[in-house]
Amino acid sequence: MKKFLAVAGNIGAGKTSLTEFLCNQYGFEPVYEPFQTNPYLDDFYKDMKAWSFHSQLYFLTHKFRLHLELNSSNGTMVMDRTIYEDAEIFATNLYRGRFMSKRDHQTYMELYTSMQSALQPPDLLIYLRCDTRAIRARIRQRGRPSEQAIKASYLRRLNDLYEDWIARYTLSPVLVWESGSRDYLTHLVDRVEFQRAVERFL
């Protein structure tokens, strides 16, 4: 039966690795975040205040299109980061940090609210909880140039927003996985437990 699974979590929490694992293990189809195609991203990391609205609007627009395409799919899809995170976590963090103006944030949120009403929520949201130290280690390891200057304080603020959002999230069932301390890829016991948890929803 057709399902829609969503993988949520902070930068470096392991979303892409989990998406690949689920697709390889169960034959699902992946839907990846349009990270590499964002033409504003390098400028954003150099000057967040000048480019935050542009960068977030790009992500929101492309994520909305990806969500809509799920409706026409015949198979089970796994999405690497949701549209909800773009608004509830990243845009909110930029606004609270005064990197996005009140006017821009209001325009952004009005658009997001309109988009959200047209979307099918996931059948299961998998939230990858990961501490800041583990996130920073993974960012260094994967070596994306635009991410290397991200401060620990920024990642901690994102983590706080994620915890607040996941506590309020009611659109679908949620599976929380402690990705900073548990490894389904290399640890057999963790893998068995993770797969059992996911398969209950399938």
PDB file of C-alpha atoms in Angstrom:
ATOM      1  CA  MET A   1       0.000   0.000   0.000  1.00  0.00           C
ATOM      2  CA  LYS A   2       1.238   3.491  -0.891  1.00  0.00           C
ATOM      3  CA  LYS A   3       2.729   5.426   2.047  1.00  0.00           C
ATOM      4  CA  PHE A   4       4.445   8.750   2.623  1.00  0.00           C
ATOM      5  CA  LEU A   5       7.303   8.746   5.148  1.00  0.00           C
ATOM      6  CA  ALA A   6       9.071  11.948   6.179  1.00  0.00           C
ATOM      7  CA  VAL A   7      12.495  12.208   7.802  1.00  0.00           C
ATOM      8  CA  ALA A   8      13.053  15.273   9.988  1.00  0.00           C
ATOM      9  CA  GLY A   9      16.071  16.525  11.910  1.00  0.00           C
ATOM     10  CA  ASN A  10      18.734  19.152  12.301  1.00  0.00           C
ATOM     11  CA  ILE A  11      21.637  19.753   9.910  1.00  0.00           C
ATOM     12  CA  GLY A  12      23.867  16.677  10.056  1.00  0.00           C
ATOM     13  CA  ALA A  13      21.417  14.539  12.042  1.00  0.00           C
ATOM     14  CA  GLY A  14      21.494  11.778   9.411  1.00  0.00           C
ATOM     15  CA  LYS A  15      18.403  12.442   7.291  1.00  0.00           C
ATOM     16  CA  THR A  16      19.940  11.608   3.924  1.00  0.00           C
ATOM     17  CA  SER A  17      21.593   8.427   5.231  1.00  0.00           C
ATOM     18  CA  LEU A  18      18.281   7.273   6.700  1.00  0.00           C
ATOM     19  CA  THR A  19      16.406   8.070   3.493  1.00  0.00           C
ATOM     20  CA  GLU A  20      18.915   5.982   1.520  1.00  0.00           C
ATOM     21  CA  PHE A  21      18.683   3.141   4.047  1.00  0.00           C
ATOM     22  CA  LEU A  22      14.870   2.985   3.924  1.00  0.00           C
ATOM     23  CA  CYS A  23      14.827   3.086   0.134  1.00  0.00           C
ATOM     24  CA  ASN A  24      17.487   0.384  -0.209  1.00  0.00           C
ATOM     25  CA  GLN A  25      15.923  -1.796   2.460  1.00  0.00           C
ATOM     26  CA  TYR A  26      12.294  -1.602   1.382  1.00  0.00           C
ATOM     27  CA  GLY A  27      12.370  -0.445  -2.238  1.00  0.00           C
ATOM     28  CA  PHE A  28      10.874   2.972  -1.482  1.00  0.00           C
ATOM     29  CA  GLU A  29      11.419   6.061  -3.630  1.00  0.00           C
ATOM     30  CA  PRO A  30      13.497   8.937  -2.213  1.00  0.00           C
ATOM     31  CA  VAL A  31      12.620  12.630  -2.347  1.00  0.00           C
ATOM     32  CA  TYR A  32      15.655  14.737  -1.474  1.00  0.00           C
ATOM     33  CA  GLU A  33      15.888  18.277  -0.198  1.00  0.00           C
ATOM     34  CA  PRO A  34      16.928  20.688  -3.004  1.00  0.00           C
ATOM     35  CA  PHE A  35      20.086  21.611  -1.088  1.00  0.00           C
ATOM     36  CA  GLN A  36      22.610  21.672  -3.910  1.00  0.00           C
ATOM     37  CA  THR A  37      20.360  23.650  -6.266  1.00  0.00           C
ATOM     38  CA  ASN A  38      19.696  26.621  -3.957  1.00  0.00           C
ATOM     39  CA  PRO A  39      21.455  29.532  -5.725  1.00  0.00           C
ATOM     40  CA  TYR A  40      21.320  31.689  -2.593  1.00  0.00           C
ATOM     41  CA  LEU A  41      22.909  29.286  -0.115  1.00  0.00           C
ATOM     42  CA  ASP A  42      26.553  30.337  -0.305  1.00  0.00           C
ATOM     43  CA  ASP A  43      25.543  34.003  -0.132  1.00  0.00           C
ATOM     44  CA  PHE A  44      23.274  33.210   2.801  1.00  0.00           C
ATOM     45  CA  TYR A  45      26.043  31.656   4.876  1.00  0.00           C
ATOM     46  CA  LYS A  46      28.254  34.682   4.158  1.00  0.00           C
ATOM     47  CA  ASP A  47      25.543  37.250   5.025  1.00  0.00           C
ATOM     48  CA  MET A  48      22.473  35.731   6.654  1.00  0.00           C
ATOM     49  CA  LYS A  49      20.651  39.024   7.161  1.00  0.00           C
ATOM     50  CA  ALA A  50      20.843  40.029   3.521  1.00  0.00           C
ATOM     51  CA  TRP A  51      19.918  36.657   2.038  1.00  0.00           C
ATOM     52  CA  SER A  52      17.758  34.825   4.590  1.00  0.00           C
ATOM     53  CA  PHE A  53      14.405  35.633   2.991  1.00  0.00           C
ATOM     54  CA  HIS A  54      15.610  34.726  -0.504  1.00  0.00           C
ATOM     55  CA  SER A  55      17.142  31.432   0.587  1.00  0.00           C
ATOM     56  CA  GLN A  56      14.169  30.360   2.695  1.00  0.00           C
ATOM     57  CA  LEU A  57      11.683  31.289   0.000  1.00  0.00           C
ATOM     58  CA  TYR A  58      13.583  29.127  -2.479  1.00  0.00           C
ATOM     59  CA  PHE A  59      13.487  26.144  -0.135  1.00  0.00           C
ATOM     60  CA  LEU A  60       9.787  26.687   0.632  1.00  0.00           C
ATOM     61  CA  THR A  61       8.791  26.930  -3.025  1.00  0.00           C
ATOM     62  CA  HIS A  62      10.721  23.856  -4.101  1.00  0.00           C
ATOM     63  CA  LYS A  63       9.660  21.825  -1.086  1.00  0.00           C
ATOM     64  CA  PHE A  64       6.010  22.648  -1.815  1.00  0.00           C
ATOM     65  CA  ARG A  65       6.432  21.354  -5.364  1.00  0.00           C
ATOM     66  CA  LEU A  66       8.033  18.148  -4.089  1.00  0.00           C
ATOM     67  CA  HIS A  67       5.192  17.626  -1.605  1.00  0.00           C
ATOM     68  CA  LEU A  68       2.604  18.070  -4.359  1.00  0.00           C
ATOM     69  CA  GLU A  69       4.374  15.515  -6.549  1.00  0.00           C
ATOM     70  CA  LEU A  70       3.890  12.914  -3.806  1.00  0.00           C
ATOM     71  CA  ASN A  71       0.166  12.900  -4.556  1.00  0.00           C
ATOM     72  CA  SER A  72       0.758  11.556  -8.068  1.00  0.00           C
ATOM     73  CA  SER A  73       3.225   8.848  -7.022  1.00  0.00           C
ATOM     74  CA  ASN A  74       2.186   5.192  -7.077  1.00  0.00           C
ATOM     75  CA  GLY A  75       4.783   3.912  -4.608  1.00  0.00           C
ATOM     76  CA  THR A  76       5.887   4.636  -1.052  1.00  0.00           C
ATOM     77  CA  MET A  77       7.958   7.808  -0.861  1.00  0.00           C
ATOM     78  CA  VAL A  78      10.526   8.915   1.713  1.00  0.00           C
ATOM     79  CA  MET A  79      11.130  12.666   1.987  1.00  0.00           C
ATOM     80  CA  ASP A  80      14.437  14.015   3.268  1.00  0.00           C
ATOM     81  CA  ARG A  81      13.297  17.040   5.372  1.00  0.00           C
ATOM     82  CA  THR A  82       9.767  18.419   5.250  1.00  0.00           C
ATOM     83  CA  ILE A  83       8.240  21.758   4.386  1.00  0.00           C
ATOM     84  CA  TYR A  84       7.171  22.047   8.029  1.00  0.00           C
ATOM     85  CA  GLU A  85      10.807  22.271   9.129  1.00  0.00           C
ATOM     86  CA  ASP A  86      11.565  25.023   6.635  1.00  0.00           C
ATOM     87  CA  ALA A  87       8.993  27.262   8.305  1.00  0.00           C
ATOM     88  CA  GLU A  88       8.767  26.054  11.908  1.00  0.00           C
ATOM     89  CA  ILE A  89      12.522  25.702  12.436  1.00  0.00           C
ATOM     90  CA  PHE A  90      14.720  27.565   9.969  1.00  0.00           C
ATOM     91  CA  ALA A  91      12.622  30.613   9.074  1.00  0.00           C
ATOM     92  CA  THR A  92      11.549  31.009  12.705  1.00  0.00           C
ATOM     93  CA  ASN A  93      15.143  30.827  13.887  1.00  0.00           C
ATOM     94  CA  LEU A  94      16.233  33.470  11.397  1.00  0.00           C
ATOM     95  CA  TYR A  95      13.412  35.769  12.466  1.00  0.00           C
ATOM     96  CA  ARG A  96      14.134  35.348  16.174  1.00  0.00           C
ATOM     97  CA  GLY A  97      17.823  35.930  15.524  1.00  0.00           C
ATOM     98  CA  ARG A  98      16.977  39.158  13.657  1.00  0.00           C
ATOM     99  CA  PHE A  99      18.353  37.822  10.407  1.00  0.00           C
ATOM    100  CA  MET A 100      14.903  38.101   8.824  1.00  0.00           C
ATOM    101  CA  SER A 101      12.736  41.200   9.166  1.00  0.00           C
ATOM    102  CA  LYS A 102       9.264  41.084  10.679  1.00  0.00           C
ATOM    103  CA  ARG A 103       7.756  42.081   7.326  1.00  0.00           C
ATOM    104  CA  ASP A 104       9.576  39.326   5.420  1.00  0.00           C
ATOM    105  CA  HIS A 105       8.737  36.741   8.085  1.00  0.00           C
ATOM    106  CA  GLN A 106       5.030  37.615   8.016  1.00  0.00           C
ATOM    107  CA  THR A 107       4.961  37.305   4.227  1.00  0.00           C
ATOM    108  CA  TYR A 108       6.803  33.997   4.415  1.00  0.00           C
ATOM    109  CA  MET A 109       4.489  32.542   7.077  1.00  0.00           C
ATOM    110  CA  GLU A 110       1.347  33.604   5.224  1.00  0.00           C
ATOM    111  CA  LEU A 111       2.600  31.762   2.158  1.00  0.00           C
ATOM    112  CA  TYR A 112       3.569  28.716   4.235  1.00  0.00           C
ATOM    113  CA  THR A 113       0.149  28.574   5.931  1.00  0.00           C
ATOM    114  CA  SER A 114      -1.596  28.659   2.554  1.00  0.00           C
ATOM    115  CA  MET A 115       0.674  25.926   1.200  1.00  0.00           C
ATOM    116  CA  GLN A 116       0.249  23.723   4.263  1.00  0.00           C
ATOM    117  CA  SER A 117      -3.525  23.592   3.854  1.00  0.00           C
ATOM    118  CA  ALA A 118      -3.067  22.031   0.394  1.00  0.00           C
ATOM    119  CA  LEU A 119      -0.634  19.312   1.466  1.00  0.00           C
ATOM    120  CA  GLN A 120      -1.078  15.674   2.397  1.00  0.00           C
ATOM    121  CA  PRO A 121       0.624  15.060   5.773  1.00  0.00           C
ATOM    122  CA  PRO A 122       3.016  12.089   6.061  1.00  0.00           C
ATOM    123  CA  ASP A 123       1.820   8.696   7.256  1.00  0.00           C
ATOM    124  CA  LEU A 124       4.852   8.616   9.543  1.00  0.00           C
ATOM    125  CA  LEU A 125       7.306  11.312  10.597  1.00  0.00           C
ATOM    126  CA  ILE A 126      10.705   9.991  11.707  1.00  0.00           C
ATOM    127  CA  TYR A 127      12.439  12.582  13.874  1.00  0.00           C
ATOM    128  CA  LEU A 128      16.199  12.187  14.246  1.00  0.00           C
ATOM    129  CA  ARG A 129      17.258  13.669  17.576  1.00  0.00           C
ATOM    130  CA  CYS A 130      20.976  14.488  17.623  1.00  0.00           C
ATOM    131  CA  ASP A 131      23.100  16.507  20.056  1.00  0.00           C
ATOM    132  CA  THR A 132      25.182  19.452  18.891  1.00  0.00           C
ATOM    133  CA  ARG A 133      28.555  17.749  19.392  1.00  0.00           C
ATOM    134  CA  ALA A 134      27.627  14.843  17.114  1.00  0.00           C
ATOM    135  CA  ILE A 135      26.189  17.234  14.535  1.00  0.00           C
ATOM    136  CA  ARG A 136      29.389  19.296  14.403  1.00  0.00           C
ATOM    137  CA  ALA A 137      31.490  16.157  13.948  1.00  0.00           C
ATOM    138  CA  ARG A 138      29.331  15.033  11.029  1.00  0.00           C
ATOM    139  CA  ILE A 139      29.450  18.467   9.397  1.00  0.00           C
ATOM    140  CA  ARG A 140      33.244  18.391   9.520  1.00  0.00           C
ATOM    141  CA  GLN A 141      33.294  14.847   8.152  1.00  0.00           C
ATOM    142  CA  ARG A 142      31.077  15.455   5.127  1.00  0.00           C
ATOM    143  CA  GLY A 143      32.978  18.638   4.288  1.00  0.00           C
ATOM    144  CA  ARG A 144      30.409  20.875   2.608  1.00  0.00           C
ATOM    145  CA  PRO A 145      32.267  24.230   2.354  1.00  0.00           C
ATOM    146  CA  SER A 146      29.153  26.331   3.030  1.00  0.00           C
ATOM    147  CA  GLU A 147      28.527  24.543   6.360  1.00  0.00           C
ATOM    148  CA  GLN A 148      31.984  24.663   7.940  1.00  0.00           C
ATOM    149  CA  ALA A 149      31.541  28.094   9.523  1.00  0.00           C
ATOM    150  CA  ILE A 150      28.216  27.265  11.197  1.00  0.00           C
ATOM    151  CA  LYS A 151      28.489  28.056  14.905  1.00  0.00           C
ATOM    152  CA  ALA A 152      27.562  25.628  17.679  1.00  0.00           C
ATOM    153  CA  SER A 153      25.183  28.228  19.137  1.00  0.00           C
ATOM    154  CA  TYR A 154      23.265  28.269  15.844  1.00  0.00           C
ATOM    155  CA  LEU A 155      22.913  24.478  15.874  1.00  0.00           C
ATOM    156  CA  ARG A 156      21.773  24.538  19.509  1.00  0.00           C
ATOM    157  CA  ARG A 157      19.059  27.074  18.715  1.00  0.00           C
ATOM    158  CA  LEU A 158      17.872  24.857  15.863  1.00  0.00           C
ATOM    159  CA  ASN A 159      17.788  21.853  18.181  1.00  0.00           C
ATOM    160  CA  ASP A 160      15.677  23.796  20.696  1.00  0.00           C
ATOM    161  CA  LEU A 161      13.229  24.754  17.947  1.00  0.00           C
ATOM    162  CA  TYR A 162      13.076  21.153  16.756  1.00  0.00           C
ATOM    163  CA  GLU A 163      12.206  19.940  20.250  1.00  0.00           C
ATOM    164  CA  ASP A 164       9.514  22.595  20.590  1.00  0.00           C
ATOM    165  CA  TRP A 165       8.070  21.772  17.179  1.00  0.00           C
ATOM    166  CA  ILE A 166       8.038  17.997  17.625  1.00  0.00           C
ATOM    167  CA  ALA A 167       6.244  18.414  20.965  1.00  0.00           C
ATOM    168  CA  ARG A 168       3.475  20.348  19.164  1.00  0.00           C
ATOM    169  CA  TYR A 169       3.350  18.250  15.999  1.00  0.00           C
ATOM    170  CA  THR A 170       0.028  16.403  15.580  1.00  0.00           C
ATOM    171  CA  LEU A 171      -0.340  15.850  11.823  1.00  0.00           C
ATOM    172  CA  SER A 172       0.828  12.222  11.878  1.00  0.00           C
ATOM    173  CA  PRO A 173       2.397   9.509  14.059  1.00  0.00           C
ATOM    174  CA  VAL A 174       5.978  10.287  15.101  1.00  0.00           C
ATOM    175  CA  LEU A 175       8.930   7.924  15.577  1.00  0.00           C
ATOM    176  CA  VAL A 176      11.774   9.561  17.526  1.00  0.00           C
ATOM    177  CA  TRP A 177      15.226   8.055  16.948  1.00  0.00           C
ATOM    178  CA  GLU A 178      18.262   9.114  18.984  1.00  0.00           C
ATOM    179  CA  SER A 179      20.633   9.373  16.028  1.00  0.00           C
ATOM    180  CA  GLY A 180      23.454  10.895  18.050  1.00  0.00           C
ATOM    181  CA  SER A 181      23.878   7.790  20.191  1.00  0.00           C
ATOM    182  CA  ARG A 182      22.263   4.933  18.257  1.00  0.00           C
ATOM    183  CA  ASP A 183      23.453   3.629  14.886  1.00  0.00           C
ATOM    184  CA  TYR A 184      21.131   1.446  12.800  1.00  0.00           C
ATOM    185  CA  LEU A 185      23.773   1.271  10.028  1.00  0.00           C
ATOM    186  CA  THR A 186      26.594  -0.470  11.946  1.00  0.00           C
ATOM    187  CA  HIS A 187      24.988  -1.777  15.157  1.00  0.00           C
ATOM    188  CA  LEU A 188      22.842  -4.874  14.613  1.00  0.00           C
ATOM    189  CA  VAL A 189      20.699  -4.489  17.750  1.00  0.00           C
ATOM    190  CA  ASP A 190      19.950  -0.856  16.894  1.00  0.00           C
ATOM    191  CA  ARG A 191      19.098  -1.833  13.326  1.00  0.00           C
ATOM    192  CA  VAL A 192      16.657  -4.548  14.391  1.00  0.00           C
ATOM    193  CA  GLU A 193      14.950  -2.236  16.871  1.00  0.00           C
ATOM    194  CA  PHE A 194      14.716   0.584  14.353  1.00  0.00           C
ATOM    195  CA  GLN A 195      13.267  -1.626  11.630  1.00  0.00           C
ATOM    196  CA  ARG A 196      10.699  -3.109  14.001  1.00  0.00           C
ATOM    197  CA  ALA A 197       9.601   0.403  14.982  1.00  0.00           C
ATOM    198  CA  VAL A 198       9.260   1.526  11.363  1.00  0.00           C
ATOM    199  CA  GLU A 199       7.532  -1.658  10.203  1.00  0.00           C
ATOM    200  CA  ARG A 200       4.746  -1.192  12.744  1.00  0.00           C
ATOM    201  CA  PHE A 201       3.619   1.754  10.604  1.00  0.00           C
ATOM    202  CA  LEU A 202       3.966  -0.081   7.292  1.00  0.00           C
TER     203      LEU A 202
END
